[in-house]
Short mmCIF file of C-alpha atoms in Angstrom, two decimals:
data_model
loop_
_atom_site.label_atom_id
_atom_site.label_comp_id
_atom_site.label_asym_id
_atom_site.label_seq_id
_atom_site.Cartn_x
_atom_site.Cartn_y
_atom_site.Cartn_z
CA MET A 723 0.04 0.01 0.11
CA GLU A 724 2.91 2.30 0.80
CA ALA A 725 4.36 1.76 -2.65
CA THR A 726 1.11 2.46 -4.40
CA ASN A 727 0.60 5.56 -2.44
CA ASP A 728 4.09 6.74 -3.41
CA ARG A 729 3.60 6.11 -7.06
CA ALA A 730 0.20 7.97 -7.05
CA SER A 731 1.84 10.93 -5.35
CA GLU A 732 4.75 10.92 -7.87
CA VAL A 733 2.42 10.72 -10.89
CA LYS A 734 0.30 13.47 -9.63
CA ALA A 735 3.31 15.73 -8.90
CA PHE A 736 4.68 15.03 -12.45
CA ASP A 737 1.41 15.65 -14.13
CA GLU A 738 0.76 18.89 -12.26
CA MET A 739 3.93 20.36 -13.65
CA LYS A 740 2.38 20.04 -17.12
CA ILE A 741 5.80 20.06 -18.84
CA GLY A 742 5.75 16.55 -20.12
CA VAL A 743 8.69 14.31 -20.52
CA LYS A 744 10.30 16.93 -22.81
CA GLY A 745 10.24 19.43 -19.85
CA LEU A 746 12.08 16.84 -17.71
CA VAL A 747 14.88 16.47 -20.36
CA ASP A 748 15.08 20.36 -20.66
CA THR A 749 15.78 20.48 -16.92
CA GLY A 750 18.91 18.29 -17.47
CA VAL A 751 17.75 15.12 -15.61
CA THR A 752 20.35 12.32 -15.52
CA GLN A 753 18.00 9.82 -13.92
CA ILE A 754 14.37 9.14 -14.98
CA PRO A 755 11.62 9.23 -12.27
CA ARG A 756 10.46 5.79 -10.87
CA ILE A 757 7.10 6.21 -12.55
CA PHE A 758 8.82 5.60 -15.94
CA HIS A 759 10.52 2.35 -14.76
CA HIS A 760 9.43 -0.90 -16.42
CA PRO A 761 10.74 -3.50 -13.86
CA HIS A 762 10.39 -6.45 -16.26
CA LEU A 763 13.08 -5.11 -18.57
CA ASN A 764 15.62 -6.50 -15.91
CA LEU A 765 14.17 -10.00 -16.44
CA THR A 766 15.68 -12.44 -18.96
CA ASP A 767 12.50 -13.52 -20.42
CA SER A 768 13.11 -14.88 -23.95
CA ASN A 769 9.72 -13.92 -25.11
CA LEU A 770 10.61 -10.34 -24.52
CA LEU A 771 14.05 -10.60 -25.97
CA LEU A 772 13.41 -12.74 -29.16
CA SER A 773 13.77 -10.85 -32.39
CA SER A 774 13.99 -11.48 -36.00
CA THR A 775 16.16 -10.01 -38.70
CA THR A 776 15.00 -12.25 -41.47
CA MET A 777 11.15 -11.29 -41.57
CA VAL A 778 10.08 -8.24 -43.63
CA ILE A 779 6.83 -6.43 -43.41
CA PRO A 780 5.30 -6.24 -46.99
CA THR A 781 5.52 -3.19 -49.08
CA ILE A 782 2.66 -2.52 -51.40
CA ASP A 783 2.75 0.03 -54.32
CA LEU A 784 -0.44 1.97 -54.47
CA LYS A 785 0.34 3.35 -57.94
CA GLY A 786 -0.34 7.08 -56.84
CA GLY A 787 -3.54 6.16 -54.92
CA VAL A 788 -5.50 6.43 -58.18
CA PHE A 789 -7.47 3.19 -59.14
CA ASN A 790 -10.44 4.18 -61.07
CA GLU A 791 -8.58 4.41 -64.29
CA SER A 792 -6.91 0.91 -63.94
CA THR A 793 -8.90 -2.36 -63.24
CA VAL A 794 -5.75 -4.25 -63.73
CA THR A 795 -3.86 -2.32 -60.97
CA ARG A 796 -6.67 -3.08 -58.67
CA GLU A 797 -6.70 -6.76 -59.46
CA ILE A 798 -2.82 -6.89 -58.62
CA VAL A 799 -2.99 -4.84 -55.38
CA VAL A 800 -6.04 -6.44 -53.80
CA PRO A 801 -4.45 -9.98 -53.53
CA MET A 802 -1.34 -8.50 -51.98
CA ILE A 803 -3.21 -6.69 -49.36
CA ARG A 804 -5.15 -9.84 -48.51
CA ASP A 805 -1.91 -11.91 -48.28
CA ALA A 806 -0.22 -9.11 -46.18
CA VAL A 807 -2.96 -8.87 -43.51
CA GLU A 808 -3.68 -12.46 -43.30
CA LYS A 809 -0.05 -13.26 -42.54
CA PHE A 810 1.06 -9.92 -40.62
CA GLY A 811 -1.73 -7.39 -39.97
CA PHE A 812 0.61 -4.88 -41.12
CA PHE A 813 1.97 -3.58 -44.46
CA GLN A 814 3.82 -0.54 -45.68
CA VAL A 815 2.45 1.57 -48.68
CA ILE A 816 4.42 3.51 -51.20
CA ASN A 817 3.17 5.82 -53.98
CA HIS A 818 0.04 6.43 -51.81
CA GLY A 819 -0.82 9.81 -53.08
CA ILE A 820 0.45 11.88 -50.12
CA PRO A 821 3.30 14.31 -51.49
CA ILE A 822 6.65 13.92 -49.67
CA ASP A 823 6.72 17.53 -48.85
CA VAL A 824 3.31 17.30 -47.02
CA MET A 825 4.73 14.40 -44.95
CA GLU A 826 7.95 16.29 -44.12
CA LYS A 827 6.11 19.37 -43.15
CA MET A 828 3.85 17.21 -40.86
CA LYS A 829 6.81 15.80 -38.94
CA ASP A 830 8.62 19.19 -38.90
CA GLY A 831 5.36 20.85 -37.51
CA ILE A 832 4.94 18.22 -34.76
CA ARG A 833 8.52 18.20 -33.82
CA GLY A 834 8.41 22.08 -33.62
CA PHE A 835 5.39 21.95 -31.24
CA HIS A 836 7.02 19.51 -28.86
CA GLU A 837 10.28 21.40 -28.95
CA GLN A 838 8.90 24.96 -28.35
CA ASP A 839 8.97 26.64 -25.00
CA SER A 840 7.06 24.61 -22.26
CA ASP A 841 4.97 27.71 -21.46
CA VAL A 842 3.51 27.50 -24.87
CA ARG A 843 2.94 23.78 -24.76
CA LYS A 844 1.20 24.21 -21.22
CA LYS A 845 -1.63 25.84 -22.77
CA PHE A 846 -2.66 22.64 -24.46
CA TYR A 847 -1.80 20.33 -21.56
CA THR A 848 -4.95 18.72 -20.20
CA ARG A 849 -6.50 15.31 -19.43
CA ASP A 850 -10.11 16.62 -19.95
CA ILE A 851 -11.66 14.07 -22.33
CA THR A 852 -14.13 16.61 -23.74
CA LYS A 853 -11.32 18.61 -25.24
CA LYS A 854 -10.73 18.00 -29.04
CA VAL A 855 -7.09 19.13 -28.78
CA LYS A 856 -5.07 17.64 -25.86
CA TYR A 857 -1.24 17.55 -25.08
CA ASN A 858 -0.01 15.34 -22.32
CA THR A 859 2.18 12.48 -21.23
CA ASN A 860 0.52 9.03 -21.57
CA PHE A 861 -3.06 8.95 -21.73
CA ASP A 862 -3.14 6.14 -19.11
CA LEU A 863 -0.61 7.85 -16.87
CA TYR A 864 -2.84 7.28 -13.71
CA SER A 865 -3.79 3.69 -14.40
CA SER A 866 -0.80 2.07 -15.99
CA PRO A 867 1.74 0.22 -13.83
CA SER A 868 4.57 2.02 -15.58
CA ALA A 869 4.59 5.20 -17.80
CA ASN A 870 6.33 5.43 -21.19
CA TRP A 871 8.91 8.03 -22.08
CA ARG A 872 6.70 9.75 -24.39
CA ASP A 873 4.59 13.06 -24.90
CA THR A 874 1.65 13.27 -27.30
CA LEU A 875 -0.41 15.92 -28.94
CA SER A 876 -3.77 14.42 -29.98
CA CYS A 877 -6.77 15.83 -31.82
CA PHE A 878 -9.91 14.49 -33.36
CA MET A 879 -9.77 15.72 -36.98
CA SER A 880 -13.05 14.23 -38.27
CA PRO A 881 -16.03 14.27 -38.55
CA ASP A 882 -15.93 17.56 -36.90
CA VAL A 883 -12.96 19.19 -38.41
CA PRO A 884 -11.29 21.66 -35.68
CA LYS A 885 -10.94 25.24 -36.56
CA THR A 886 -7.38 26.54 -37.24
CA GLU A 887 -7.49 28.93 -34.21
CA ASP A 888 -8.06 26.00 -31.92
CA LEU A 889 -4.85 24.25 -33.05
CA PRO A 890 -1.20 24.98 -32.24
CA ASP A 891 -0.01 27.89 -34.24
CA ILE A 892 3.17 26.01 -35.17
CA CYS A 893 1.47 23.06 -36.68
CA GLY A 894 -2.21 23.67 -37.12
CA GLU A 895 -2.29 24.22 -40.78
CA ILE A 896 -0.23 21.23 -41.67
CA MET A 897 -2.30 19.07 -39.21
CA LEU A 898 -5.51 20.01 -41.32
CA GLU A 899 -3.76 19.56 -44.71
CA TYR A 900 -2.26 16.18 -43.69
CA SER A 901 -5.49 14.78 -42.23
CA LYS A 902 -7.49 15.61 -45.28
CA ARG A 903 -5.10 13.62 -47.39
CA VAL A 904 -4.86 10.82 -44.92
CA MET A 905 -8.82 10.70 -44.94
CA LYS A 906 -8.66 10.06 -48.82
CA LEU A 907 -6.00 7.37 -48.47
CA GLY A 908 -7.95 5.76 -45.53
CA GLU A 909 -11.09 5.46 -47.88
CA LEU A 910 -9.02 3.81 -50.52
CA ILE A 911 -7.46 1.24 -48.25
CA PHE A 912 -10.97 0.38 -46.87
CA GLU A 913 -12.24 -0.21 -50.28
CA LEU A 914 -9.30 -2.37 -50.99
CA LEU A 915 -9.82 -4.32 -47.72
CA SER A 916 -13.48 -4.84 -48.55
CA GLU A 917 -12.79 -6.24 -51.95
CA ALA A 918 -9.95 -8.53 -50.37
CA LEU A 919 -12.90 -9.91 -48.30
CA GLY A 920 -14.87 -10.47 -51.51
CA LEU A 921 -17.34 -7.70 -50.45
CA ASP A 922 -18.61 -4.65 -52.26
CA PRO A 923 -15.83 -1.98 -52.30
CA ASN A 924 -18.12 0.51 -50.11
CA HIS A 925 -18.83 -2.25 -47.53
CA LEU A 926 -16.43 -1.09 -44.61
CA LYS A 927 -17.06 2.57 -45.42
CA GLU A 928 -20.86 1.98 -45.02
CA MET A 929 -20.03 0.52 -41.70
CA ASP A 930 -18.65 4.04 -40.84
CA CYS A 931 -15.10 2.79 -40.61
CA THR A 932 -13.99 6.02 -42.22
CA LYS A 933 -16.19 8.36 -40.21
CA GLY A 934 -13.79 9.44 -37.49
CA LEU A 935 -10.13 10.43 -37.47
CA LEU A 936 -8.07 10.68 -34.45
CA MET A 937 -4.52 12.18 -34.89
CA LEU A 938 -1.85 11.06 -32.38
CA SER A 939 1.41 12.97 -32.65
CA HIS A 940 3.95 11.31 -30.53
CA TYR A 941 7.41 12.65 -29.40
CA TYR A 942 10.13 10.63 -27.78
CA PRO A 943 12.88 13.03 -26.28
CA PRO A 944 16.42 11.49 -25.63
CA CYS A 945 16.24 9.34 -22.45
CA PRO A 946 19.17 9.27 -19.96
CA GLU A 947 18.39 5.74 -18.89
CA PRO A 948 16.77 3.94 -22.04
CA ASP A 949 17.35 0.52 -20.47
CA LEU A 950 14.79 1.26 -17.69
CA THR A 951 11.85 2.26 -19.79
CA PHE A 952 10.00 2.23 -23.19
CA GLY A 953 8.96 4.94 -25.70
CA THR A 954 5.89 2.77 -26.36
CA SER A 955 5.35 -0.69 -24.59
CA GLN A 956 3.69 -3.53 -26.28
CA HIS A 957 0.10 -2.87 -27.23
CA SER A 958 -2.53 -3.41 -29.93
CA ASP A 959 -4.48 -0.41 -31.51
CA ARG A 960 -8.08 0.11 -30.45
CA SER A 961 -9.09 1.24 -33.90
CA PHE A 962 -10.39 0.16 -37.24
CA LEU A 963 -7.11 1.15 -38.86
CA THR A 964 -3.93 2.93 -38.06
CA ILE A 965 -1.79 4.75 -40.63
CA LEU A 966 1.70 5.60 -39.22
CA LEU A 967 4.18 8.14 -40.36
CA GLN A 968 7.60 7.40 -39.02
CA ASP A 969 10.50 9.79 -38.91
CA HIS A 970 14.09 8.80 -39.85
CA ILE A 971 15.11 7.59 -36.30
CA GLY A 972 13.06 4.27 -36.38
CA GLY A 973 12.78 1.79 -33.37
CA LEU A 974 9.48 0.57 -34.30
CA GLN A 975 8.82 -3.30 -34.08
CA VAL A 976 5.82 -5.48 -34.65
CA LEU A 977 5.05 -8.95 -33.22
CA GLN A 978 4.93 -11.82 -35.52
CA ASN A 979 4.83 -15.58 -34.72
CA GLY A 980 6.48 -14.89 -31.46
CA TYR A 981 9.10 -12.75 -33.00
CA TRP A 982 9.74 -8.90 -32.82
CA VAL A 983 10.24 -7.79 -36.26
CA ASP A 984 12.02 -4.58 -36.97
CA VAL A 985 10.16 -2.01 -39.26
CA PRO A 986 12.73 0.52 -40.37
CA PRO A 987 11.53 3.83 -41.92
CA VAL A 988 11.19 3.79 -45.58
CA PRO A 989 11.47 7.22 -47.11
CA GLY A 990 8.02 8.13 -48.40
CA ALA A 991 6.27 5.08 -47.01
CA LEU A 992 3.38 4.81 -44.51
CA LEU A 993 2.68 1.81 -42.22
CA VAL A 994 -0.83 0.47 -42.08
CA ASN A 995 -1.95 -1.54 -39.15
CA LEU A 996 -5.36 -3.37 -38.87
CA GLY A 997 -6.88 -2.54 -35.49
CA ASP A 998 -8.90 -4.40 -32.93
CA LEU A 999 -12.18 -2.89 -34.06
CA LEU A 1000 -11.79 -4.04 -37.62
CA GLN A 1001 -10.86 -7.61 -36.24
CA ALA A 1002 -13.95 -7.66 -34.07
CA SER A 1003 -16.23 -6.68 -37.03
CA ARG A 1004 -15.74 -10.26 -38.16
CA TYR A 1005 -18.17 -11.16 -35.25
CA CYS A 1006 -20.89 -8.72 -36.18
CA GLY A 1007 -22.53 -10.42 -39.12
CA MET A 1008 -19.58 -10.63 -41.55
CA ASN A 1009 -19.55 -14.45 -41.72
CA HIS A 1010 -17.24 -14.83 -44.74
CA THR A 1011 -14.70 -17.62 -45.35
CA VAL A 1012 -11.80 -15.11 -45.71
CA TRP A 1013 -10.78 -12.76 -42.96
CA PHE A 1014 -7.71 -10.92 -41.60
CA GLU A 1015 -6.37 -12.77 -38.48
CA THR A 1016 -4.32 -10.10 -36.80
CA ASN A 1017 -3.08 -9.50 -33.18
CA SER A 1018 -3.30 -5.86 -33.30
CA TYR A 1019 -11.87 5.23 -34.94
CA PHE A 1020 -9.18 5.29 -37.53
CA PHE A 1021 -5.87 6.44 -36.13
CA VAL A 1022 -2.99 8.47 -37.91
#
């Protein structure tokens, strides 16, 4: 009970500073607070340490994201997506229709938000679930056994598009531009997934899979004791679909057949991850012989 109370006090004290993990780094900390320690990292559990350097997540060329003009292209891509999600639940897409400069501006804008003065970031720091735009450290900070070394700017971008003036000045415009393009890409991917199931192309869209978009913009500051914590611990995504834009640093892994598979950043590529809600849709009247077995709102 004493240890529990100590952790609760430490979490509350950290959260009330409203400076995030980046704020701790800015103060020059050389040891991370205990609330970020992941005790199991000290164990020699082979399931945690097992990794593979031979498996590769499939990369699929979407040919610019324009399919209406080419039935042949669609016939080639759909089987590739079916195979990727049946075996992995993940795949990377290239030539997806989102310009490289938009992707780079998105990364620069989010990095700029997290690296600006803490007094500016504090204006958005909140755990109020009614707020459309939120900045904080770990959405589950008060409930998780160990916190992750990560700050996040989150915002619902659809169906109610936020106003520019409600978003951070440094990245608001590019958030709106990027999310608009991701919505189009998401609609295309849901069409292709529907066809891979042998369904009408609009089937998943008519289930409102593309109705909402939540943008999660993570930032992982340099950690003085990286062996004691995670940037993001093992999890699955509670969404229909996640479209992930990585920066150049890497570090992402996905679990496949008991192995942790590295997913190095590929210039211009986006990672697509089937989420829990799409997996659950199988049990809501979609009784077809083909489905996507995967261990992993629409996230971006």
